[in-house]
PDB file of C-alpha atoms in Angstrom:
ATOM      1  CA  MET A   1       0.067   0.025  -0.052  1.00  0.00           C
ATOM      2  CA  SER A   2       1.553   3.325  -1.097  1.00  0.00           C
ATOM      3  CA  LEU A   3       1.325   6.420   1.038  1.00  0.00           C
ATOM      4  CA  SER A   4       0.533   9.617  -0.691  1.00  0.00           C
ATOM      5  CA  VAL A   5       2.506  12.699   0.363  1.00  0.00           C
ATOM      6  CA  PRO A   6       0.162  15.411   1.596  1.00  0.00           C
ATOM      7  CA  VAL A   7       0.191  18.655  -0.295  1.00  0.00           C
ATOM      8  CA  ARG A   8      -1.308  22.029   0.262  1.00  0.00           C
ATOM      9  CA  GLY A   9      -4.207  23.441  -1.667  1.00  0.00           C
ATOM     10  CA  GLY A  10      -6.455  20.388  -1.688  1.00  0.00           C
ATOM     11  CA  LYS A  11      -7.386  18.937  -5.086  1.00  0.00           C
ATOM     12  CA  TYR A  12      -5.745  21.821  -6.981  1.00  0.00           C
ATOM     13  CA  GLY A  13      -2.479  21.125  -5.182  1.00  0.00           C
ATOM     14  CA  GLU A  14      -2.688  17.514  -5.933  1.00  0.00           C
ATOM     15  CA  TRP A  15      -3.391  18.365  -9.661  1.00  0.00           C
ATOM     16  CA  VAL A  16      -0.293  20.661  -9.744  1.00  0.00           C
ATOM     17  CA  ARG A  17       1.802  17.860  -8.146  1.00  0.00           C
ATOM     18  CA  ASP A  18       0.597  15.217 -10.564  1.00  0.00           C
ATOM     19  CA  ASN A  19       1.163  17.492 -13.640  1.00  0.00           C
ATOM     20  CA  ALA A  20       4.186  19.389 -12.478  1.00  0.00           C
ATOM     21  CA  GLN A  21       6.087  19.063 -15.800  1.00  0.00           C
ATOM     22  CA  PHE A  22       3.008  20.217 -17.827  1.00  0.00           C
ATOM     23  CA  VAL A  23       2.404  23.268 -15.448  1.00  0.00           C
ATOM     24  CA  SER A  24       6.148  24.189 -15.696  1.00  0.00           C
ATOM     25  CA  ARG A  25       6.058  24.197 -19.563  1.00  0.00           C
ATOM     26  CA  ILE A  26       2.907  26.429 -19.569  1.00  0.00           C
ATOM     27  CA  GLU A  27       4.564  28.945 -17.185  1.00  0.00           C
ATOM     28  CA  GLU A  28       7.854  29.027 -19.281  1.00  0.00           C
ATOM     29  CA  THR A  29       5.841  29.403 -22.478  1.00  0.00           C
ATOM     30  CA  LEU A  30       3.953  32.358 -20.967  1.00  0.00           C
ATOM     31  CA  LYS A  31       7.147  33.993 -19.817  1.00  0.00           C
ATOM     32  CA  MET A  32       8.691  33.711 -23.311  1.00  0.00           C
ATOM     33  CA  ALA A  33       5.517  35.256 -24.784  1.00  0.00           C
ATOM     34  CA  THR A  34       6.275  38.542 -23.007  1.00  0.00           C
ATOM     35  CA  TYR A  35       9.339  39.029 -25.299  1.00  0.00           C
ATOM     36  CA  PHE A  36       7.115  39.045 -28.426  1.00  0.00           C
ATOM     37  CA  PHE A  37       4.613  41.705 -27.319  1.00  0.00           C
ATOM     38  CA  PRO A  38       4.160  44.068 -30.231  1.00  0.00           C
ATOM     39  CA  GLY A  39       5.205  47.756 -30.160  1.00  0.00           C
ATOM     40  CA  SER A  40       7.760  49.605 -28.072  1.00  0.00           C
ATOM     41  CA  SER A  41       5.520  52.037 -26.154  1.00  0.00           C
ATOM     42  CA  SER A  42       5.138  52.212 -22.401  1.00  0.00           C
ATOM     43  CA  ASP A  43       1.784  50.552 -22.555  1.00  0.00           C
ATOM     44  CA  SER A  44       3.208  47.502 -24.309  1.00  0.00           C
ATOM     45  CA  GLU A  45       5.938  47.351 -21.803  1.00  0.00           C
ATOM     46  CA  ILE A  46       3.558  47.461 -18.891  1.00  0.00           C
ATOM     47  CA  ARG A  47       1.328  44.776 -20.461  1.00  0.00           C
ATOM     48  CA  ALA A  48       4.263  42.593 -20.978  1.00  0.00           C
ATOM     49  CA  GLU A  49       5.486  43.029 -17.364  1.00  0.00           C
ATOM     50  CA  ILE A  50       1.924  42.419 -16.014  1.00  0.00           C
ATOM     51  CA  LEU A  51       2.010  39.070 -17.814  1.00  0.00           C
ATOM     52  CA  TYR A  52       5.527  38.238 -16.646  1.00  0.00           C
ATOM     53  CA  ALA A  53       4.871  39.259 -13.007  1.00  0.00           C
ATOM     54  CA  GLY A  54       1.559  37.433 -13.020  1.00  0.00           C
ATOM     55  CA  VAL A  55       3.157  34.163 -14.269  1.00  0.00           C
ATOM     56  CA  ASN A  56       5.941  34.404 -11.678  1.00  0.00           C
ATOM     57  CA  LEU A  57       3.339  35.012  -8.901  1.00  0.00           C
ATOM     58  CA  VAL A  58       1.490  31.860  -9.978  1.00  0.00           C
ATOM     59  CA  SER A  59       4.753  29.959 -10.207  1.00  0.00           C
ATOM     60  CA  TYR A  60       5.654  31.044  -6.726  1.00  0.00           C
ATOM     61  CA  PHE A  61       2.278  29.927  -5.437  1.00  0.00           C
ATOM     62  CA  HIS A  62       2.850  26.503  -7.101  1.00  0.00           C
ATOM     63  CA  GLU A  63       6.180  26.294  -5.398  1.00  0.00           C
ATOM     64  CA  PHE A  64       4.428  26.881  -2.093  1.00  0.00           C
ATOM     65  CA  LEU A  65       1.872  24.179  -2.749  1.00  0.00           C
ATOM     66  CA  LEU A  66       4.549  21.637  -3.680  1.00  0.00           C
ATOM     67  CA  SER A  67       6.860  22.527  -0.754  1.00  0.00           C
ATOM     68  CA  PRO A  68       7.000  19.641   1.829  1.00  0.00           C
ATOM     69  CA  ILE A  69       4.793  19.926   4.902  1.00  0.00           C
ATOM     70  CA  THR A  70       7.187  19.256   7.750  1.00  0.00           C
ATOM     71  CA  SER A  71       6.741  18.693  11.479  1.00  0.00           C
ATOM     72  CA  ASP A  72      10.394  19.447  12.168  1.00  0.00           C
ATOM     73  CA  ALA A  73      10.881  21.116  15.458  1.00  0.00           C
ATOM     74  CA  ARG A  74      12.848  23.853  13.879  1.00  0.00           C
ATOM     75  CA  MET A  75       9.831  24.851  11.690  1.00  0.00           C
ATOM     76  CA  SER A  76       7.619  24.991  14.677  1.00  0.00           C
ATOM     77  CA  GLN A  77       9.542  27.777  16.368  1.00  0.00           C
ATOM     78  CA  ARG A  78       8.087  31.175  16.216  1.00  0.00           C
ATOM     79  CA  ASN A  79      11.078  32.806  14.608  1.00  0.00           C
ATOM     80  CA  SER A  80      11.027  30.273  11.754  1.00  0.00           C
ATOM     81  CA  HIS A  81       7.367  31.183  10.973  1.00  0.00           C
ATOM     82  CA  VAL A  82       8.316  34.942  11.010  1.00  0.00           C
ATOM     83  CA  CYS A  83      11.308  34.191   8.730  1.00  0.00           C
ATOM     84  CA  ASP A  84       9.139  32.239   6.287  1.00  0.00           C
ATOM     85  CA  LYS A  85       6.733  35.280   6.029  1.00  0.00           C
ATOM     86  CA  VAL A  86       9.605  37.658   5.534  1.00  0.00           C
ATOM     87  CA  ARG A  87      11.077  35.535   2.760  1.00  0.00           C
ATOM     88  CA  ALA A  88       7.638  35.501   1.059  1.00  0.00           C
ATOM     89  CA  ILE A  89       7.451  39.306   1.233  1.00  0.00           C
ATOM     90  CA  LEU A  90      10.940  39.619  -0.355  1.00  0.00           C
ATOM     91  CA  ARG A  91       9.997  37.099  -3.049  1.00  0.00           C
ATOM     92  CA  VAL A  92       6.723  38.908  -3.921  1.00  0.00           C
ATOM     93  CA  ILE A  93       8.533  42.261  -4.008  1.00  0.00           C
ATOM     94  CA  SER A  94      11.257  40.884  -6.357  1.00  0.00           C
ATOM     95  CA  ILE A  95       8.507  39.793  -8.732  1.00  0.00           C
ATOM     96  CA  ILE A  96       6.418  43.033  -8.818  1.00  0.00           C
ATOM     97  CA  GLU A  97       9.056  45.736  -8.262  1.00  0.00           C
ATOM     98  CA  LEU A  98       9.720  46.477 -11.939  1.00  0.00           C
ATOM     99  CA  LEU A  99       6.007  46.559 -12.594  1.00  0.00           C
ATOM    100  CA  VAL A 100       5.492  49.051  -9.808  1.00  0.00           C
ATOM    101  CA  GLU A 101       8.262  51.205 -11.098  1.00  0.00           C
ATOM    102  CA  MET A 102       6.893  51.188 -14.731  1.00  0.00           C
ATOM    103  CA  ALA A 103       3.395  52.098 -13.456  1.00  0.00           C
ATOM    104  CA  ALA A 104       4.785  54.837 -11.336  1.00  0.00           C
ATOM    105  CA  HIS A 105       6.993  56.140 -14.181  1.00  0.00           C
ATOM    106  CA  LYS A 106       3.982  56.350 -16.429  1.00  0.00           C
ATOM    107  CA  ARG A 107       1.890  58.132 -13.829  1.00  0.00           C
ATOM    108  CA  PHE A 108       4.296  60.429 -12.067  1.00  0.00           C
ATOM    109  CA  GLY A 109       7.367  60.642 -14.259  1.00  0.00           C
ATOM    110  CA  ASN A 110      11.074  59.847 -13.590  1.00  0.00           C
ATOM    111  CA  THR A 111      11.221  61.998 -10.480  1.00  0.00           C
ATOM    112  CA  GLY A 112       7.825  61.164  -9.005  1.00  0.00           C
ATOM    113  CA  LYS A 113       8.478  57.380  -9.147  1.00  0.00           C
ATOM    114  CA  MET A 114      11.384  57.578  -6.716  1.00  0.00           C
ATOM    115  CA  LYS A 115       9.257  57.594  -3.501  1.00  0.00           C
ATOM    116  CA  TYR A 116       7.871  54.237  -4.534  1.00  0.00           C
ATOM    117  CA  ILE A 117      11.192  52.831  -5.323  1.00  0.00           C
ATOM    118  CA  MET A 118      12.546  54.107  -2.014  1.00  0.00           C
ATOM    119  CA  LEU A 119       9.631  52.400  -0.200  1.00  0.00           C
ATOM    120  CA  LEU A 120      10.225  49.193  -1.824  1.00  0.00           C
ATOM    121  CA  GLU A 121      13.941  49.293  -1.073  1.00  0.00           C
ATOM    122  CA  ALA A 122      13.353  50.252   2.542  1.00  0.00           C
ATOM    123  CA  VAL A 123      10.945  47.273   2.974  1.00  0.00           C
ATOM    124  CA  LYS A 124      13.430  44.930   1.430  1.00  0.00           C
ATOM    125  CA  ALA A 125      16.316  46.182   3.733  1.00  0.00           C
ATOM    126  CA  ILE A 126      14.139  45.730   6.833  1.00  0.00           C
ATOM    127  CA  CYS A 127      13.309  42.191   5.746  1.00  0.00           C
ATOM    128  CA  ARG A 128      16.837  41.267   5.057  1.00  0.00           C
ATOM    129  CA  VAL A 129      18.050  42.657   8.372  1.00  0.00           C
ATOM    130  CA  VAL A 130      15.393  40.551  10.082  1.00  0.00           C
ATOM    131  CA  LEU A 131      16.690  37.397   8.347  1.00  0.00           C
ATOM    132  CA  LEU A 132      20.276  38.361   9.010  1.00  0.00           C
ATOM    133  CA  MET A 133      19.620  38.464  12.727  1.00  0.00           C
ATOM    134  CA  ASN A 134      18.023  35.083  12.642  1.00  0.00           C
ATOM    135  CA  PRO A 135      20.667  32.542  13.532  1.00  0.00           C
ATOM    136  CA  THR A 136      21.394  30.215  10.526  1.00  0.00           C
ATOM    137  CA  GLU A 137      24.332  28.228   9.295  1.00  0.00           C
ATOM    138  CA  ASN A 138      25.495  31.318   7.385  1.00  0.00           C
ATOM    139  CA  ARG A 139      27.068  34.352   9.039  1.00  0.00           C
ATOM    140  CA  ILE A 140      26.253  36.694   6.170  1.00  0.00           C
ATOM    141  CA  TYR A 141      22.980  37.386   4.317  1.00  0.00           C
ATOM    142  CA  VAL A 142      22.573  34.999   1.384  1.00  0.00           C
ATOM    143  CA  GLN A 143      20.390  36.037  -1.532  1.00  0.00           C
ATOM    144  CA  GLU A 144      17.912  33.259  -2.058  1.00  0.00           C
ATOM    145  CA  THR A 145      17.196  32.203  -5.593  1.00  0.00           C
ATOM    146  CA  PRO A 146      13.684  30.908  -6.671  1.00  0.00           C
ATOM    147  CA  GLY A 147      13.244  27.245  -5.681  1.00  0.00           C
ATOM    148  CA  SER A 148      16.174  27.204  -3.257  1.00  0.00           C
ATOM    149  CA  PRO A 149      15.518  25.989   0.276  1.00  0.00           C
ATOM    150  CA  PRO A 150      15.857  28.535   3.138  1.00  0.00           C
ATOM    151  CA  PRO A 151      19.082  28.424   5.162  1.00  0.00           C
ATOM    152  CA  ALA A 152      19.086  25.832   7.876  1.00  0.00           C
ATOM    153  CA  ALA A 153      18.805  27.120  11.393  1.00  0.00           C
ATOM    154  CA  ALA A 154      21.948  27.016  13.448  1.00  0.00           C
ATOM    155  CA  PRO A 155      22.078  24.028  15.873  1.00  0.00           C
ATOM    156  CA  PRO A 156      21.398  25.137  19.399  1.00  0.00           C
ATOM    157  CA  VAL A 157      24.240  25.407  21.764  1.00  0.00           C
ATOM    158  CA  SER A 158      23.877  22.876  24.635  1.00  0.00           C
ATOM    159  CA  ARG A 159      25.359  23.502  28.020  1.00  0.00           C
ATOM    160  CA  THR A 160      25.702  19.688  28.453  1.00  0.00           C
ATOM    161  CA  ALA A 161      28.970  18.059  27.550  1.00  0.00           C
ATOM    162  CA  PRO A 162      28.660  15.869  24.519  1.00  0.00           C
ATOM    163  CA  ALA A 163      29.423  12.707  26.499  1.00  0.00           C
ATOM    164  CA  GLN A 164      26.509  13.546  28.819  1.00  0.00           C
ATOM    165  CA  VAL A 165      23.803  13.986  26.160  1.00  0.00           C
ATOM    166  CA  ALA A 166      21.160  11.400  26.758  1.00  0.00           C
ATOM    167  CA  GLY A 167      20.145   9.154  23.959  1.00  0.00           C
ATOM    168  CA  SER A 168      23.101   9.942  21.684  1.00  0.00           C
ATOM    169  CA  VAL A 169      25.930   7.885  20.269  1.00  0.00           C
ATOM    170  CA  LEU A 170      29.339   9.267  19.275  1.00  0.00           C
ATOM    171  CA  GLN A 171      30.101   8.651  15.625  1.00  0.00           C
ATOM    172  CA  THR A 172      33.470   8.970  13.708  1.00  0.00           C
ATOM    173  CA  GLY A 173      34.554  12.481  12.684  1.00  0.00           C
ATOM    174  CA  GLY A 174      33.148  14.275  15.658  1.00  0.00           C
ATOM    175  CA  GLU A 175      29.524  13.658  14.870  1.00  0.00           C
ATOM    176  CA  TRP A 176      26.696  12.557  17.167  1.00  0.00           C
ATOM    177  CA  LYS A 177      23.623  10.442  16.133  1.00  0.00           C
ATOM    178  CA  GLY A 178      20.531  10.437  18.224  1.00  0.00           C
ATOM    179  CA  LYS A 179      19.181   6.863  19.022  1.00  0.00           C
ATOM    180  CA  ARG A 180      15.547   7.979  18.735  1.00  0.00           C
ATOM    181  CA  THR A 181      15.537  10.195  15.814  1.00  0.00           C
ATOM    182  CA  GLY A 182      18.687   9.088  14.031  1.00  0.00           C
ATOM    183  CA  LYS A 183      19.533  12.749  13.432  1.00  0.00           C
ATOM    184  CA  VAL A 184      23.271  13.435  13.004  1.00  0.00           C
ATOM    185  CA  LEU A 185      24.759  16.609  14.496  1.00  0.00           C
ATOM    186  CA  ARG A 186      28.161  17.905  13.879  1.00  0.00           C
ATOM    187  CA  GLU A 187      30.521  18.618  16.670  1.00  0.00           C
ATOM    188  CA  LEU A 188      30.096  22.127  17.934  1.00  0.00           C
ATOM    189  CA  THR A 189      33.602  23.223  16.743  1.00  0.00           C
ATOM    190  CA  THR A 190      32.633  22.407  13.159  1.00  0.00           C
ATOM    191  CA  VAL A 191      29.456  24.502  13.156  1.00  0.00           C
ATOM    192  CA  ALA A 192      29.674  28.027  11.699  1.00  0.00           C
ATOM    193  CA  THR A 193      28.955  30.833  14.158  1.00  0.00           C
ATOM    194  CA  PRO A 194      25.476  32.221  13.524  1.00  0.00           C
ATOM    195  CA  PHE A 195      25.015  35.971  12.904  1.00  0.00           C
ATOM    196  CA  THR A 196      23.804  36.971  16.309  1.00  0.00           C
ATOM    197  CA  PRO A 197      24.756  40.044  18.434  1.00  0.00           C
ATOM    198  CA  GLY A 198      27.383  37.952  20.158  1.00  0.00           C
ATOM    199  CA  GLY A 199      28.213  35.630  17.345  1.00  0.00           C
ATOM    200  CA  ALA A 200      29.851  37.801  14.780  1.00  0.00           C
ATOM    201  CA  SER A 201      32.502  40.451  14.821  1.00  0.00           C
ATOM    202  CA  SER A 202      31.651  44.162  14.808  1.00  0.00           C
ATOM    203  CA  ALA A 203      33.490  44.479  11.441  1.00  0.00           C
ATOM    204  CA  LEU A 204      31.354  41.782   9.910  1.00  0.00           C
ATOM    205  CA  ARG A 205      28.189  43.155  11.205  1.00  0.00           C
ATOM    206  CA  LEU A 206      29.060  46.592   9.853  1.00  0.00           C
ATOM    207  CA  GLY A 207      29.957  45.118   6.524  1.00  0.00           C
ATOM    208  CA  GLU A 208      26.617  43.345   6.232  1.00  0.00           C
ATOM    209  CA  LEU A 209      24.658  46.399   7.337  1.00  0.00           C
ATOM    210  CA  LEU A 210      26.386  48.532   4.649  1.00  0.00           C
ATOM    211  CA  PHE A 211      25.563  45.986   2.036  1.00  0.00           C
ATOM    212  CA  LEU A 212      21.900  45.710   2.950  1.00  0.00           C
ATOM    213  CA  LEU A 213      21.360  49.468   3.533  1.00  0.00           C
ATOM    214  CA  ARG A 214      23.177  50.514   0.345  1.00  0.00           C
ATOM    215  CA  PRO A 215      20.144  50.458  -1.907  1.00  0.00           C
ATOM    216  CA  VAL A 216      18.181  52.580   0.553  1.00  0.00           C
ATOM    217  CA  VAL A 217      20.920  55.233   0.720  1.00  0.00           C
ATOM    218  CA  TYR A 218      21.450  55.089  -3.057  1.00  0.00           C
ATOM    219  CA  THR A 219      17.785  55.607  -3.925  1.00  0.00           C
ATOM    220  CA  ALA A 220      17.556  58.422  -1.296  1.00  0.00           C
ATOM    221  CA  LEU A 221      20.494  60.151  -2.900  1.00  0.00           C
ATOM    222  CA  LEU A 222      18.918  59.719  -6.376  1.00  0.00           C
ATOM    223  CA  ALA A 223      15.823  61.300  -5.075  1.00  0.00           C
ATOM    224  CA  ARG A 224      17.893  64.243  -3.738  1.00  0.00           C
ATOM    225  CA  PHE A 225      20.485  64.784  -6.386  1.00  0.00           C
ATOM    226  CA  GLY A 226      19.041  63.137  -9.518  1.00  0.00           C
ATOM    227  CA  PHE A 227      20.102  60.462 -11.818  1.00  0.00           C
ATOM    228  CA  LYS A 228      22.848  62.592 -13.581  1.00  0.00           C
ATOM    229  CA  SER A 229      24.728  63.379 -10.411  1.00  0.00           C
ATOM    230  CA  TRP A 230      27.874  61.549  -9.455  1.00  0.00           C
ATOM    231  CA  VAL A 231      27.091  61.668  -5.690  1.00  0.00           C
ATOM    232  CA  PRO A 232      24.659  58.647  -5.461  1.00  0.00           C
ATOM    233  CA  TRP A 233      26.921  56.587  -7.786  1.00  0.00           C
ATOM    234  CA  ALA A 234      30.058  57.380  -5.844  1.00  0.00           C
ATOM    235  CA  VAL A 235      28.499  56.913  -2.346  1.00  0.00           C
ATOM    236  CA  SER A 236      26.881  53.577  -3.453  1.00  0.00           C
ATOM    237  CA  LEU A 237      30.264  52.315  -4.900  1.00  0.00           C
ATOM    238  CA  ALA A 238      32.059  53.352  -1.676  1.00  0.00           C
ATOM    239  CA  MET A 239      29.521  51.593   0.619  1.00  0.00           C
ATOM    240  CA  GLU A 240      29.696  48.373  -1.490  1.00  0.00           C
ATOM    241  CA  THR A 241      33.498  48.474  -1.567  1.00  0.00           C
ATOM    242  CA  LEU A 242      33.772  48.976   2.132  1.00  0.00           C
ATOM    243  CA  SER A 243      31.304  46.244   2.794  1.00  0.00           C
ATOM    244  CA  LYS A 244      33.230  43.776   0.602  1.00  0.00           C
ATOM    245  CA  TYR A 245      36.461  44.676   2.395  1.00  0.00           C
ATOM    246  CA  LEU A 246      34.868  43.939   5.817  1.00  0.00           C
ATOM    247  CA  VAL A 247      33.075  40.853   4.732  1.00  0.00           C
ATOM    248  CA  ASP A 248      36.168  39.350   3.144  1.00  0.00           C
ATOM    249  CA  GLY A 249      37.561  39.070   6.677  1.00  0.00           C
ATOM    250  CA  LEU A 250      35.092  36.226   7.305  1.00  0.00           C
ATOM    251  CA  LYS A 251      37.096  33.280   8.631  1.00  0.00           C
ATOM    252  CA  ARG A 252      36.540  29.814   7.267  1.00  0.00           C
ATOM    253  CA  PRO A 253      33.494  30.557   5.116  1.00  0.00           C
ATOM    254  CA  ASN A 254      31.348  27.705   4.143  1.00  0.00           C
ATOM    255  CA  ASP A 255      30.308  26.868   0.525  1.00  0.00           C
ATOM    256  CA  THR A 256      27.229  28.928   0.605  1.00  0.00           C
ATOM    257  CA  GLU A 257      29.037  31.934   2.077  1.00  0.00           C
ATOM    258  CA  ARG A 258      31.723  31.655  -0.575  1.00  0.00           C
ATOM    259  CA  GLN A 259      29.142  31.597  -3.353  1.00  0.00           C
ATOM    260  CA  GLU A 260      27.417  34.731  -1.941  1.00  0.00           C
ATOM    261  CA  GLN A 261      30.879  36.519  -1.773  1.00  0.00           C
ATOM    262  CA  SER A 262      31.499  35.637  -5.446  1.00  0.00           C
ATOM    263  CA  ARG A 263      28.016  36.839  -6.389  1.00  0.00           C
ATOM    264  CA  ARG A 264      28.678  40.148  -4.687  1.00  0.00           C
ATOM    265  CA  VAL A 265      31.864  40.639  -6.609  1.00  0.00           C
ATOM    266  CA  MET A 266      29.950  40.261  -9.852  1.00  0.00           C
ATOM    267  CA  LEU A 267      27.475  42.987  -8.774  1.00  0.00           C
ATOM    268  CA  PHE A 268      30.153  45.574  -9.297  1.00  0.00           C
ATOM    269  CA  LEU A 269      29.675  45.179 -13.021  1.00  0.00           C
ATOM    270  CA  TYR A 270      26.332  46.939 -12.658  1.00  0.00           C
ATOM    271  CA  TYR A 271      28.159  50.231 -11.931  1.00  0.00           C
ATOM    272  CA  LEU A 272      29.213  50.287 -15.596  1.00  0.00           C
ATOM    273  CA  PHE A 273      25.526  50.582 -16.591  1.00  0.00           C
ATOM    274  CA  ARG A 274      24.344  53.123 -14.013  1.00  0.00           C
ATOM    275  CA  SER A 275      24.088  56.784 -14.679  1.00  0.00           C
ATOM    276  CA  PRO A 276      26.076  58.932 -15.080  1.00  0.00           C
ATOM    277  CA  PHE A 277      28.912  56.443 -15.611  1.00  0.00           C
ATOM    278  CA  PHE A 278      27.002  54.740 -18.451  1.00  0.00           C
ATOM    279  CA  GLU A 279      26.370  58.012 -20.459  1.00  0.00           C
ATOM    280  CA  GLN A 280      29.923  59.348 -20.038  1.00  0.00           C
ATOM    281  CA  TYR A 281      32.014  56.260 -20.390  1.00  0.00           C
ATOM    282  CA  THR A 282      30.260  52.857 -21.089  1.00  0.00           C
ATOM    283  CA  ARG A 283      28.086  54.194 -23.941  1.00  0.00           C
ATOM    284  CA  VAL A 284      31.073  55.534 -25.928  1.00  0.00           C
ATOM    285  CA  PRO A 285      32.589  52.220 -26.868  1.00  0.00           C
ATOM    286  CA  ILE A 286      29.150  50.627 -27.232  1.00  0.00           C
ATOM    287  CA  ASP A 287      28.137  53.228 -29.792  1.00  0.00           C
ATOM    288  CA  ARG A 288      31.411  52.753 -31.648  1.00  0.00           C
ATOM    289  CA  PHE A 289      30.954  48.945 -31.683  1.00  0.00           C
ATOM    290  CA  ARG A 290      27.436  49.367 -32.810  1.00  0.00           C
ATOM    291  CA  SER A 291      28.533  51.484 -35.828  1.00  0.00           C
ATOM    292  CA  TRP A 292      31.162  48.983 -36.837  1.00  0.00           C
ATOM    293  CA  PHE A 293      28.746  46.084 -36.931  1.00  0.00           C
ATOM    294  CA  SER A 294      25.548  47.878 -37.981  1.00  0.00           C
ATOM    295  CA  TRP A 295      25.272  45.451 -40.904  1.00  0.00           C
ATOM    296  CA  VAL A 296      24.719  42.441 -38.468  1.00  0.00           C
ATOM    297  CA  PRO A 297      20.972  41.605 -38.380  1.00  0.00           C
ATOM    298  CA  LEU A 298      19.256  42.078 -35.022  1.00  0.00           C
ATOM    299  CA  LEU A 299      22.366  43.402 -33.423  1.00  0.00           C
ATOM    300  CA  GLY A 300      21.043  46.860 -33.373  1.00  0.00           C
ATOM    301  CA  ASN A 301      17.944  45.688 -31.530  1.00  0.00           C
ATOM    302  CA  VAL A 302      20.148  44.291 -28.778  1.00  0.00           C
ATOM    303  CA  PHE A 303      21.784  47.617 -28.360  1.00  0.00           C
ATOM    304  CA  GLU A 304      18.448  49.434 -28.265  1.00  0.00           C
ATOM    305  CA  LEU A 305      17.308  47.057 -25.545  1.00  0.00           C
ATOM    306  CA  LEU A 306      20.426  47.880 -23.593  1.00  0.00           C
ATOM    307  CA  PHE A 307      19.853  51.603 -23.852  1.00  0.00           C
ATOM    308  CA  ALA A 308      16.124  51.098 -22.916  1.00  0.00           C
ATOM    309  CA  PHE A 309      17.253  49.488 -19.708  1.00  0.00           C
ATOM    310  CA  GLN A 310      18.644  52.858 -18.496  1.00  0.00           C
ATOM    311  CA  GLU A 311      15.110  54.168 -18.193  1.00  0.00           C
ATOM    312  CA  TYR A 312      14.183  51.986 -15.243  1.00  0.00           C
ATOM    313  CA  TYR A 313      16.048  51.733 -11.955  1.00  0.00           C
ATOM    314  CA  PHE A 314      15.368  48.046 -11.135  1.00  0.00           C
ATOM    315  CA  TYR A 315      17.050  46.769 -14.351  1.00  0.00           C
ATOM    316  CA  THR A 316      20.484  47.768 -13.037  1.00  0.00           C
ATOM    317  CA  ALA A 317      19.664  48.038  -9.293  1.00  0.00           C
ATOM    318  CA  ALA A 318      21.155  44.606  -8.283  1.00  0.00           C
ATOM    319  CA  SER A 319      19.252  44.962  -5.030  1.00  0.00           C
TER     320      SER A 319
END
């Protein structure tokens, strides 16, 4: 007799589970359809983004339906439920933020849209600080990708010596296995220190806060000085550079932390495409390259698309 794994959403959730590949193909097809919307007006851009955001929201809902229902003690803790809600808020914002900017740009113009962008960046920063302060295996904030599991909670520190833990058996390599649950725990010395007020250095905490608050400061300076000013660009670059310097002092990073550090290095490339650096430096060789290869079919459309990205903040925000 086979046991069916319970899913959320009742019969609809069961249908999504049983037809997961079919549902995924439909979602991917609808996403691809947004690239073939006719016209280049702001209305067509908004319509395409509405479809794209809508499909991603539905896809996220399907991920939630298919996520395993667990009774793990870690998931029953109050802070885990709070972090799940915070992650959901961040995921939804990441899906709709460009659509919000497009709608605000159409309604209020390039200057009027900034208060909505600042609000979104402020909410994202608050959410990320909340997640950062929640003890996990990672000592820095790790950007979660769609479909990736949330960081595992840090194992609780016991005041009881390992040899005195009831119902546990010492394994090779400094690991302990519970007799009842069979759960294997690493020795405390091999567990990364969680990011808690007493679990990370002041330099690391400062570096993380600089990284998480940078988009808020950047958008505030954009609203104050405008997109053509060097002040927002330079201050943002300085904050990110100082953050990288401080976070690079992390001792014995795990694989996830190393991947996050590498991802942050790649984010510096976005400064090449932000105003005013793009208009004064990056665009010059691009225009020259485009004139040399103007005879290549469709290449001009690629460059036009690159220039169109400059109109919206979230295309190059890397936040």
